[in-house]
Each structure stands twice: as structure tokens, then as C-alpha cells.
Amino acid sequence: MEKNNETLSEKIISICKENGYTLPAFLEQILYVMNIFSDVNLEHNRFFKYFVGLTAIKHDEILTSKLFDTEVISRIEKQCGCIEGLLSNINAPYRSQEEGWMHTFANILETIATQPLDKEGAKNLAYQLMKTVCDGSHAKSMVTNTIIAELESAVADIKDGEEVCDGTVGLGYSLGVCADNKKCQLTINDIDDRNVRDAALYLNLIGDYELDAKVGDFTIRKSEKKFDKVVMNIPFGTKVKELNGHQVDILIKYMNTDYCKDGDVLFTAAGLDALKDKGRLVLVVPQSFLFKQGLNAVCRERLRSLNLLRAVIDLPAGLDNTRVKTSMLVFEKGNDDVIYVDASKLINRGRRSEASITLENKRLLTDIINEKKEVEGISHKVSIGEIKEIGDWSYSRYFKEETEVIYRSIEDINKDINECMEQISAIDNKIGKMQLFN
């Protein structure tokens, strides 16, 4: 079934490309259609009969069809945990009035309609489509690179029954990987309402979650509930113009300052404020968060003094969809030391430098974080006192890669050179005896 879904996703991507569109242009519509299919279950063929064989759909037909019926939209909004009206823009007039858009969407609908997919099939198809978007260069801040999501999953270690939040959910791929096959409660938040729609529809397809979706800046309002796990990929380089009351409160509490407009700091404080007493915060941050001076240094010292920093995971360059070097930070209460991890030792590089991580290494990373386990060449503990003295959280400030120097005698080197010269001479002789023409 998974192979069939790869083929189906390839067909959908091909339809988009042939008509001059990228997959993200139709992602929310496709996910919405798949949610309707999932909801009507075995009756989906009767529903999709409206679209089988069509090569175009007129604007009025789109607006009056069951596909965009207000009752259907309301039902899916409730099913996905969305606020009322959030899905109403899936048929935005500026797109549905484009003839090319209608032709393409009709072909996609026909392709989906002719494939007999059960709930597991819909989940696999949604995953394949989202992974394609995630790995694309256009993804950038909307989604997280697949390998980083796998690392986050191992570090967050979400359990059944836990309450989990992602304050910068993007398209939901990373959170979906972290919560995969878990029966948990998810709260998603993003400043972009389209991201929240896509994430809600996607997560509703891939798991049986209790889902709550919110739109807005995660840092500006106090969380209504506390969470066992908060997982976020902070948007890089963001700054706020003016601080509101809640932002000032959390800065004073966690950062020992009432004035810092850096998004990195604000999202960290907001994430910590949303945790239960024994909760865990997992963040992907730009490398500069670990060493910047000024207010950032004050904030790091405050976090250290509160014994909140549990782990620093050094990520290899080029893993995410930006050119910025990143690290993963883990925060929990009650840490007398910090475990540092070199993630490059857990990641395999395949053809064309494709990165992957084995299930065994994911389990090892989970053990390293949960038990602060030291593994030679991979993870090491650093005392809170040493971190206070240095002030910089960067992996390279505490660990240097030792290079083994192998010495050889001049005689051995000359011997190798002579052997190479003899081989070259033999090849030259063979070339000289070759006939170019018979």
C-alpha cells in the first residue's frame, strides 16, 4: 500500500508541474478533500463520482458542489479542532477564478477519486505529499527538514496520553513525526492561518489525536493550559516592534530582563511558560543563540541559574532548509549538568549527501537525553559551573575534535611513489602499442 501511495503522490506532483504549479499551491485543497474522504469512509466513491472523468470544473460548480458545502466545512473544522471559519478560505476566489487552477484541481480530484484508499492509505498518501513539500527548496520556514524532525522525535520522546504543543507549527510535518502512532492531545499554533489549516488537516489524517488549533503569535498570550512537551522550530531572525504585558512578564521570569525583542528569546520564554512542572521543551535555534553577547548572554545565564538547560545537540550544517547553522536545545527543570551531543555521529550520509538516521540511533539518542548517557565520541556531560564560567553554550567551546597524526618514514613514502611510477610507465607502454584503426 505504501508503494501505491508513493505512485499516487508522484501522479499528483506531476499534474501540478505539467500545469505550471508547485504542490504547495494545492496542498490545503488536497488535504481537505482527503479529510472528507476519510470522514465518509467507504462511501467516498459515491461522493467523488461528481469529479470522475472531468477535465475542468466551472467556478459556479466548485462553489455549489458538496466539496465546499458550508456544513461539510463546519464538520471538518470541528473534527480537526479548528476555530470556526478557519477552513473557509480553502476555495479562495482569487484562485478558483483562474481557469488553469480549476483544470489542475479537477485532474487532481479525478486522480484521487479513482484510487481505492482506506484510512491507512490516506495517512500514507498525506505523509508522502507532506514529505515532498518538506524536502523542497520552497519549504523554508513552513516545514522542517525530514532528518531534523526525526531527531526531534527521538529527543521529545512523546508518550501516550501526554499533552503536546507546537507554538510555531508550520505545516505540521515535524509535530506529526514526533507524535506518530501516539494517542495524545495536540495543540497547534502559528501566526499564519493557512499554516494552521494545513497542519490541522494533515494531523487529522495521520493520527487519532485530540486536536486544538489556534492562530496568532505564540508569545503574546498566556497559555490556557500547561503541556508535558512543547516542540518548536523557532522562525529565525524574527523581532517584535513592541512588547506586550505577557511578553514582559515571561522575559522577567525566565530571562532576567524586561526588554528583549529577539524572537529566539521570546519563543524560548513562552515555551518554558507553557510547560507543566515536569515538562520538556525542545527547540531548534540558530547557532547564534548559543554565543551572542549583550542581552542574549544575560538570558542564557538566567536559564543556566534556573537549572533549566538539559541538553545541547550540535546539528551538522545543511540539514535544514536554511543556510543557517542550527542547534537543538532541551529544557527541563532540575539539571546540575548538561549533556552535549554531536548529532553528526548519529546521522548517515548516503548518495548525493542525503541524510538519514537509523531506528537504533534514534533509540540511542532518546536514551542519551533521558538518562544523560555518555557515549564515547557522541555525548559528554558538562557541569553547570563550567558553563557559567565560559558563558558560551556552543558545542565547540567544550569539545575539540582530536585528529590522529600518522607518521611515515621517507623510505616508505619513496617506495609508494616508485610503485606508482612503475604502474604509470606500464600503462604508457600499453597505450603506445594500441592501434587506433584496424
Short mmCIF file of C-alpha atoms in Angstrom, two decimals:
data_model
loop_
_atom_site.label_atom_id
_atom_site.label_comp_id
_atom_site.label_asym_id
_atom_site.label_seq_id
_atom_site.Cartn_x
_atom_site.Cartn_y
_atom_site.Cartn_z
CA MET A 1 0.00 0.00 0.00
CA GLU A 2 2.84 2.42 0.84
CA LYS A 3 4.37 1.89 -2.62
CA ASN A 4 0.98 2.60 -4.21
CA ASN A 5 0.78 5.86 -2.29
CA GLU A 6 4.23 6.88 -3.46
CA THR A 7 3.00 6.35 -7.03
CA LEU A 8 -0.19 8.32 -6.35
CA SER A 9 1.73 11.20 -4.80
CA GLU A 10 4.04 11.22 -7.82
CA LYS A 11 0.99 11.47 -10.12
CA ILE A 12 -0.36 14.43 -8.16
CA ILE A 13 3.00 16.19 -8.22
CA SER A 14 3.29 15.52 -11.95
CA ILE A 15 -0.15 17.06 -12.60
CA CYS A 16 0.90 20.20 -10.73
CA LYS A 17 4.17 20.50 -12.65
CA GLU A 18 2.55 19.92 -16.04
CA ASN A 19 0.22 22.85 -15.40
CA GLY A 20 2.91 25.16 -14.05
CA TYR A 21 2.10 24.85 -10.35
CA THR A 22 4.02 23.59 -7.33
CA LEU A 23 2.46 21.13 -4.90
CA PRO A 24 2.02 23.73 -2.09
CA ALA A 25 -0.41 25.64 -4.34
CA PHE A 26 -2.93 22.80 -3.86
CA LEU A 27 -1.80 21.26 -0.59
CA GLU A 28 -4.63 22.54 1.59
CA GLN A 29 -7.26 21.62 -1.02
CA ILE A 30 -5.85 18.09 -1.38
CA LEU A 31 -5.70 17.58 2.39
CA TYR A 32 -9.23 18.91 2.74
CA VAL A 33 -10.56 16.53 0.09
CA MET A 34 -8.75 13.64 1.79
CA ASN A 35 -10.32 14.58 5.14
CA ILE A 36 -13.76 14.42 3.55
CA PHE A 37 -12.87 11.04 2.06
CA SER A 38 -11.65 9.81 5.44
CA ASP A 39 -14.82 11.04 7.13
CA VAL A 40 -17.22 9.37 4.69
CA ASN A 41 -15.06 6.24 4.73
CA LEU A 42 -16.32 3.53 2.33
CA GLU A 43 -18.86 5.85 0.70
CA HIS A 44 -16.10 8.01 -0.77
CA ASN A 45 -16.62 6.61 -4.28
CA ARG A 46 -20.22 7.89 -4.35
CA PHE A 47 -19.02 11.28 -3.19
CA PHE A 48 -16.26 11.55 -5.76
CA LYS A 49 -18.48 10.47 -8.66
CA TYR A 50 -19.09 14.18 -9.24
CA PHE A 51 -15.50 14.56 -10.39
CA VAL A 52 -14.59 11.31 -12.16
CA GLY A 53 -13.93 11.95 -15.84
CA LEU A 54 -13.96 15.73 -15.53
CA THR A 55 -11.22 17.75 -17.19
CA ALA A 56 -12.49 21.08 -15.88
CA ILE A 57 -14.81 22.45 -13.24
CA LYS A 58 -16.56 25.76 -13.66
CA HIS A 59 -16.30 28.32 -10.90
CA ASP A 60 -20.01 28.06 -10.00
CA GLU A 61 -19.83 24.26 -9.88
CA ILE A 62 -16.96 24.43 -7.40
CA LEU A 63 -18.83 26.83 -5.14
CA THR A 64 -22.09 24.86 -5.22
CA SER A 65 -20.65 21.35 -5.00
CA LYS A 66 -20.57 19.24 -1.85
CA LEU A 67 -16.83 19.75 -1.78
CA PHE A 68 -17.23 23.28 -0.45
CA ASP A 69 -20.60 22.95 1.27
CA THR A 70 -20.64 25.07 4.45
CA GLU A 71 -21.96 22.16 6.52
CA VAL A 72 -19.11 19.97 5.32
CA ILE A 73 -16.59 22.70 6.11
CA SER A 74 -18.10 23.18 9.58
CA ARG A 75 -17.93 19.44 10.27
CA ILE A 76 -14.30 19.17 9.19
CA GLU A 77 -13.39 22.25 11.25
CA LYS A 78 -14.83 20.58 14.32
CA GLN A 79 -13.14 17.27 13.51
CA CYS A 80 -9.77 19.00 13.07
CA GLY A 81 -10.09 21.11 16.21
CA CYS A 82 -10.05 24.36 14.21
CA ILE A 83 -11.72 27.60 15.18
CA GLU A 84 -14.97 28.23 13.30
CA GLY A 85 -14.41 29.68 9.84
CA LEU A 86 -10.73 28.76 9.61
CA LEU A 87 -11.22 26.48 6.59
CA SER A 88 -13.44 28.87 4.67
CA ASN A 89 -10.53 30.19 2.60
CA ILE A 90 -9.68 26.86 1.00
CA ASN A 91 -11.63 27.95 -2.06
CA ALA A 92 -10.25 31.49 -2.13
CA PRO A 93 -11.86 33.40 -5.06
CA TYR A 94 -8.56 34.64 -6.45
CA ARG A 95 -7.59 31.03 -7.13
CA SER A 96 -10.92 29.44 -8.05
CA GLN A 97 -11.48 32.12 -10.68
CA GLU A 98 -8.34 31.09 -12.52
CA GLU A 99 -9.19 28.67 -15.32
CA GLY A 100 -5.79 26.96 -15.10
CA TRP A 101 -6.25 26.45 -11.37
CA MET A 102 -9.65 24.81 -11.95
CA HIS A 103 -8.34 22.47 -14.66
CA THR A 104 -5.45 21.35 -12.47
CA PHE A 105 -7.55 20.85 -9.36
CA ALA A 106 -10.12 18.83 -11.34
CA ASN A 107 -7.40 16.49 -12.60
CA ILE A 108 -6.07 16.05 -9.06
CA LEU A 109 -9.57 15.25 -7.79
CA GLU A 110 -10.07 12.68 -10.53
CA THR A 111 -6.73 11.05 -9.70
CA ILE A 112 -7.61 10.75 -6.00
CA ALA A 113 -11.17 9.61 -6.73
CA THR A 114 -10.09 6.64 -8.85
CA GLN A 115 -7.79 5.24 -6.14
CA PRO A 116 -9.36 2.93 -3.51
CA LEU A 117 -7.71 4.20 -0.32
CA ASP A 118 -8.57 3.13 3.22
CA LYS A 119 -7.72 5.23 6.28
CA GLU A 120 -4.17 3.88 6.42
CA GLY A 121 -3.78 4.59 2.72
CA ALA A 122 -4.93 8.18 3.23
CA LYS A 123 -2.41 8.55 6.05
CA ASN A 124 0.45 7.27 3.91
CA LEU A 125 -0.53 9.48 0.97
CA ALA A 126 -0.72 12.55 3.21
CA TYR A 127 2.71 11.70 4.60
CA GLN A 128 4.24 11.28 1.13
CA LEU A 129 2.81 14.60 -0.07
CA MET A 130 3.94 16.49 3.03
CA LYS A 131 7.40 14.93 2.89
CA THR A 132 7.71 16.14 -0.70
CA VAL A 133 6.85 19.67 0.39
CA CYS A 134 9.16 19.36 3.38
CA ASP A 135 12.17 18.35 1.30
CA GLY A 136 11.56 21.02 -1.34
CA SER A 137 13.60 24.21 -1.53
CA HIS A 138 10.39 26.26 -1.38
CA ALA A 139 9.59 24.94 2.10
CA LYS A 140 11.91 27.19 4.12
CA SER A 141 10.29 28.24 7.40
CA MET A 142 6.95 26.48 6.77
CA VAL A 143 8.24 23.00 7.45
CA THR A 144 11.20 21.27 8.99
CA ASN A 145 13.67 19.13 7.11
CA THR A 146 12.84 15.44 7.49
CA ILE A 147 16.03 14.44 9.32
CA ILE A 148 15.64 17.23 11.90
CA ALA A 149 12.08 16.06 12.50
CA GLU A 150 13.39 12.53 13.17
CA LEU A 151 15.92 13.90 15.66
CA GLU A 152 13.23 15.97 17.37
CA SER A 153 11.05 12.88 17.63
CA ALA A 154 13.80 10.99 19.46
CA VAL A 155 14.53 13.93 21.77
CA ALA A 156 10.90 14.83 22.60
CA ASP A 157 10.05 11.17 23.33
CA ILE A 158 6.29 11.79 23.39
CA LYS A 159 4.24 9.21 25.32
CA ASP A 160 0.61 8.09 25.03
CA GLY A 161 -1.73 10.36 26.97
CA GLU A 162 0.58 13.38 27.01
CA GLU A 163 -0.48 16.92 26.18
CA VAL A 164 1.78 18.37 23.48
CA CYS A 165 2.08 21.84 21.96
CA ASP A 166 3.82 23.29 18.91
CA GLY A 167 3.72 27.09 19.01
CA THR A 168 5.23 27.51 15.53
CA VAL A 169 3.67 24.51 13.81
CA GLY A 170 4.26 25.47 10.17
CA LEU A 171 2.67 22.74 8.06
CA GLY A 172 2.75 20.23 10.92
CA TYR A 173 5.24 17.74 9.46
CA SER A 174 7.67 17.89 12.38
CA LEU A 175 4.94 17.55 15.01
CA GLY A 176 3.43 14.67 13.03
CA VAL A 177 6.75 12.79 13.14
CA CYS A 178 7.17 13.49 16.87
CA ALA A 179 3.65 12.30 17.75
CA ASP A 180 3.49 9.43 15.25
CA ASN A 181 1.45 6.44 16.50
CA LYS A 182 0.86 8.13 19.87
CA LYS A 183 -2.54 8.73 21.42
CA CYS A 184 -2.03 12.23 22.71
CA GLN A 185 -3.58 15.69 22.82
CA LEU A 186 -2.09 18.19 20.38
CA THR A 187 -2.36 21.98 20.48
CA ILE A 188 -1.06 23.70 17.37
CA ASN A 189 -0.38 27.39 16.92
CA ASP A 190 1.02 29.57 14.15
CA ILE A 191 0.84 33.22 13.17
CA ASP A 192 -0.12 32.18 9.60
CA ASP A 193 -3.73 30.96 9.39
CA ARG A 194 -3.02 28.95 6.23
CA ASN A 195 -0.27 27.03 8.03
CA VAL A 196 -2.72 26.22 10.84
CA ARG A 197 -5.31 24.98 8.32
CA ASP A 198 -2.80 22.77 6.53
CA ALA A 199 -1.34 21.42 9.77
CA ALA A 200 -4.77 20.66 11.26
CA LEU A 201 -5.94 18.85 8.13
CA TYR A 202 -2.67 16.91 7.88
CA LEU A 203 -2.54 15.86 11.54
CA ASN A 204 -6.20 14.84 11.41
CA LEU A 205 -5.34 12.44 8.58
CA ILE A 206 -2.25 10.82 10.05
CA GLY A 207 -3.29 10.16 13.65
CA ASP A 208 -6.11 9.81 16.16
CA TYR A 209 -5.32 12.97 18.09
CA GLU A 210 -7.40 15.26 20.25
CA LEU A 211 -6.58 18.40 18.32
CA ASP A 212 -6.87 22.09 19.19
CA ALA A 213 -5.79 24.71 16.64
CA LYS A 214 -5.07 28.38 17.29
CA VAL A 215 -3.93 31.30 15.13
CA GLY A 216 -1.67 34.08 16.42
CA ASP A 217 1.71 34.90 17.92
CA PHE A 218 2.51 32.20 20.49
CA THR A 219 4.48 34.66 22.64
CA ILE A 220 1.83 37.33 23.20
CA ARG A 221 -0.75 35.45 25.27
CA LYS A 222 -0.53 33.28 28.35
CA SER A 223 -1.17 29.64 27.57
CA GLU A 224 -4.58 28.48 28.75
CA LYS A 225 -3.16 25.07 29.66
CA LYS A 226 0.19 23.53 30.54
CA PHE A 227 1.86 20.82 28.49
CA ASP A 228 4.02 17.74 29.03
CA LYS A 229 6.00 18.52 25.87
CA VAL A 230 6.46 21.69 23.82
CA VAL A 231 8.25 21.25 20.47
CA MET A 232 9.10 24.26 18.30
CA ASN A 233 11.26 25.23 15.35
CA ILE A 234 11.74 28.93 16.01
CA PRO A 235 11.48 31.22 12.95
CA PHE A 236 14.98 32.61 12.50
CA GLY A 237 15.71 36.33 12.74
CA THR A 238 12.29 37.45 13.97
CA LYS A 239 11.94 40.57 16.10
CA VAL A 240 8.93 42.28 17.65
CA LYS A 241 8.29 46.01 17.42
CA GLU A 242 6.64 46.44 20.80
CA LEU A 243 6.39 44.14 23.82
CA ASN A 244 3.03 43.46 25.45
CA GLY A 245 2.37 42.71 29.10
CA HIS A 246 2.64 38.92 28.88
CA GLN A 247 5.88 39.10 26.91
CA VAL A 248 7.40 41.38 29.56
CA ASP A 249 6.24 39.02 32.34
CA ILE A 250 7.85 35.93 30.82
CA LEU A 251 11.06 37.82 30.00
CA ILE A 252 11.42 38.89 33.63
CA LYS A 253 10.62 35.38 34.90
CA TYR A 254 12.89 33.35 32.61
CA MET A 255 15.40 35.80 31.12
CA ASN A 256 16.09 38.31 33.93
CA THR A 257 15.24 41.26 31.68
CA ASP A 258 12.14 43.26 30.79
CA TYR A 259 13.39 44.29 27.37
CA CYS A 260 14.44 41.92 24.60
CA LYS A 261 12.82 41.89 21.17
CA ASP A 262 14.64 38.85 19.74
CA GLY A 263 12.21 36.15 18.65
CA ASP A 264 14.62 33.40 19.76
CA VAL A 265 14.47 34.62 23.35
CA LEU A 266 10.73 35.33 23.38
CA PHE A 267 9.77 31.92 21.95
CA THR A 268 12.06 30.18 24.44
CA ALA A 269 10.45 32.05 27.35
CA ALA A 270 6.93 31.36 26.02
CA GLY A 271 7.72 27.67 25.58
CA LEU A 272 9.03 27.38 29.13
CA ASP A 273 5.99 29.21 30.48
CA ALA A 274 3.68 26.69 28.75
CA LEU A 275 5.28 23.64 30.42
CA LYS A 276 3.97 21.55 33.25
CA ASP A 277 6.23 21.25 36.29
CA LYS A 278 7.98 18.17 34.85
CA GLY A 279 7.54 19.15 31.22
CA ARG A 280 10.16 19.22 28.44
CA LEU A 281 10.80 21.95 25.86
CA VAL A 282 12.59 21.04 22.60
CA LEU A 283 13.73 23.89 20.35
CA VAL A 284 15.65 24.20 17.09
CA VAL A 285 17.51 27.52 17.25
CA PRO A 286 20.11 29.34 15.15
CA GLN A 287 23.67 28.79 16.36
CA SER A 288 23.96 32.47 17.32
CA PHE A 289 21.51 31.85 20.18
CA LEU A 290 24.31 29.95 21.93
CA PHE A 291 27.01 32.62 21.85
CA LYS A 292 25.58 36.10 21.17
CA GLN A 293 26.58 38.66 23.77
CA GLY A 294 24.66 41.52 25.36
CA LEU A 295 21.10 40.71 26.38
CA ASN A 296 21.39 37.19 24.97
CA ALA A 297 24.22 36.41 27.38
CA VAL A 298 22.09 37.70 30.26
CA CYS A 299 19.23 35.43 29.14
CA ARG A 300 21.48 32.36 28.88
CA GLU A 301 22.88 32.96 32.34
CA ARG A 302 19.37 33.23 33.77
CA LEU A 303 18.35 29.92 32.16
CA ARG A 304 21.53 28.31 33.50
CA SER A 305 20.96 29.66 37.02
CA LEU A 306 17.45 28.19 36.99
CA ASN A 307 18.98 24.79 36.09
CA LEU A 308 16.65 24.54 33.08
CA LEU A 309 19.14 23.54 30.36
CA ARG A 310 19.25 19.76 29.96
CA ALA A 311 20.90 19.16 26.57
CA VAL A 312 22.64 20.87 23.66
CA ILE A 313 22.58 18.90 20.40
CA ASP A 314 25.00 20.10 17.73
CA LEU A 315 23.42 19.66 14.29
CA PRO A 316 25.52 19.26 11.14
CA ALA A 317 25.38 22.16 8.68
CA GLY A 318 23.00 21.79 5.75
CA LEU A 319 20.34 19.71 7.49
CA ASP A 320 17.57 22.29 7.48
CA ASN A 321 16.03 24.37 4.72
CA THR A 322 18.12 27.44 5.51
CA ARG A 323 21.83 28.14 5.27
CA VAL A 324 21.97 28.95 8.97
CA LYS A 325 23.87 26.59 11.30
CA THR A 326 21.45 25.29 13.91
CA SER A 327 21.38 23.50 17.25
CA MET A 328 18.69 21.70 19.20
CA LEU A 329 18.16 22.65 22.85
CA VAL A 330 16.31 20.68 25.52
CA PHE A 331 14.96 22.38 28.65
CA GLU A 332 13.62 20.76 31.81
CA LYS A 333 13.73 21.60 35.49
CA GLY A 334 16.44 20.33 37.84
CA ASN A 335 19.73 19.97 35.94
CA ASP A 336 23.11 20.02 37.70
CA ASP A 337 24.88 19.26 34.44
CA VAL A 338 24.20 19.41 30.71
CA ILE A 339 24.57 16.61 28.18
CA TYR A 340 26.21 17.69 24.91
CA VAL A 341 25.55 15.58 21.81
CA ASP A 342 27.29 15.54 18.43
CA ALA A 343 24.38 14.59 16.14
CA SER A 344 26.68 14.13 13.14
CA LYS A 345 27.86 10.85 14.70
CA LEU A 346 24.27 9.53 14.63
CA ILE A 347 23.45 10.54 11.06
CA ASN A 348 24.30 8.54 7.96
CA ARG A 349 25.11 10.21 4.64
CA GLY A 350 24.02 8.40 1.50
CA ARG A 351 24.19 9.17 -2.18
CA ARG A 352 24.09 12.85 -3.07
CA SER A 353 24.76 13.58 0.62
CA GLU A 354 21.23 12.51 1.62
CA ALA A 355 20.99 12.28 5.41
CA SER A 356 19.23 9.52 7.35
CA ILE A 357 19.12 8.14 10.87
CA THR A 358 18.52 4.52 11.81
CA LEU A 359 15.91 3.40 14.34
CA GLU A 360 18.77 2.11 16.51
CA ASN A 361 20.43 5.54 16.58
CA LYS A 362 17.11 7.25 17.31
CA ARG A 363 16.68 4.99 20.34
CA LEU A 364 20.25 5.71 21.39
CA LEU A 365 19.59 9.47 21.20
CA THR A 366 16.45 9.05 23.32
CA ASP A 367 18.49 7.19 25.96
CA ILE A 368 21.22 9.83 25.86
CA ILE A 369 18.73 12.63 26.55
CA ASN A 370 16.56 10.79 29.08
CA GLU A 371 19.42 9.26 31.07
CA LYS A 372 22.14 11.83 30.29
CA LYS A 373 24.10 8.90 28.99
CA GLU A 374 27.71 9.48 27.96
CA VAL A 375 28.70 7.60 24.80
CA GLU A 376 32.30 7.81 23.63
CA GLY A 377 32.65 10.12 20.66
CA ILE A 378 28.96 11.10 20.72
CA SER A 379 27.83 12.59 24.04
CA HIS A 380 29.53 14.19 27.05
CA LYS A 381 28.42 15.85 30.27
CA VAL A 382 29.42 19.40 31.19
CA SER A 383 28.89 20.80 34.68
CA ILE A 384 26.69 23.84 35.26
CA GLY A 385 29.70 25.51 36.90
CA GLU A 386 31.82 25.16 33.75
CA ILE A 387 29.01 26.54 31.61
CA LYS A 388 28.70 29.52 33.96
CA GLU A 389 32.44 30.18 33.71
CA ILE A 390 32.51 30.07 29.91
CA GLY A 391 29.07 31.59 29.22
CA ASP A 392 29.01 30.28 25.65
CA TRP A 393 26.82 27.20 25.07
CA SER A 394 28.41 26.19 21.75
CA TYR A 395 29.50 22.56 21.43
CA SER A 396 32.90 23.60 20.07
CA ARG A 397 33.73 25.55 23.24
CA TYR A 398 33.76 22.36 25.29
CA PHE A 399 34.90 19.67 22.87
CA LYS A 400 37.61 19.67 20.24
CA GLU A 401 37.85 17.01 17.57
CA GLU A 402 41.13 15.19 18.09
CA THR A 403 42.99 14.42 14.87
CA GLU A 404 45.25 11.39 14.86
CA VAL A 405 48.59 12.08 13.14
CA ILE A 406 50.25 9.09 11.49
CA TYR A 407 53.98 9.40 10.80
CA ARG A 408 55.73 7.51 7.98
CA SER A 409 59.37 7.22 7.10
CA ILE A 410 60.79 8.85 3.93
CA GLU A 411 61.79 5.37 2.71
CA ASP A 412 58.18 4.10 2.86
CA ILE A 413 56.87 7.17 1.07
CA ASN A 414 59.50 6.88 -1.69
CA LYS A 415 58.69 3.19 -2.10
CA ASP A 416 55.00 4.00 -2.70
CA ILE A 417 55.93 6.73 -5.18
CA ASN A 418 58.21 4.36 -7.14
CA GLU A 419 55.46 1.72 -7.34
CA CYS A 420 53.03 4.33 -8.70
CA MET A 421 55.57 5.49 -11.30
CA GLU A 422 56.13 1.89 -12.45
CA GLN A 423 52.37 1.41 -12.88
CA ILE A 424 52.09 4.65 -14.88
CA SER A 425 55.01 3.56 -17.09
CA ALA A 426 53.37 0.19 -17.77
CA ILE A 427 50.12 1.91 -18.78
CA ASP A 428 52.04 4.26 -21.11
CA ASN A 429 53.64 1.26 -22.84
CA LYS A 430 50.24 -0.38 -23.38
CA ILE A 431 48.81 2.84 -24.81
CA GLY A 432 51.78 3.16 -27.18
CA LYS A 433 51.13 -0.31 -28.63
CA MET A 434 47.41 0.27 -29.20
CA GLN A 435 46.16 0.67 -32.77
CA LEU A 436 43.66 3.45 -33.33
CA PHE A 437 42.36 1.98 -36.60
CA ASN A 438 42.22 -1.60 -37.88
#
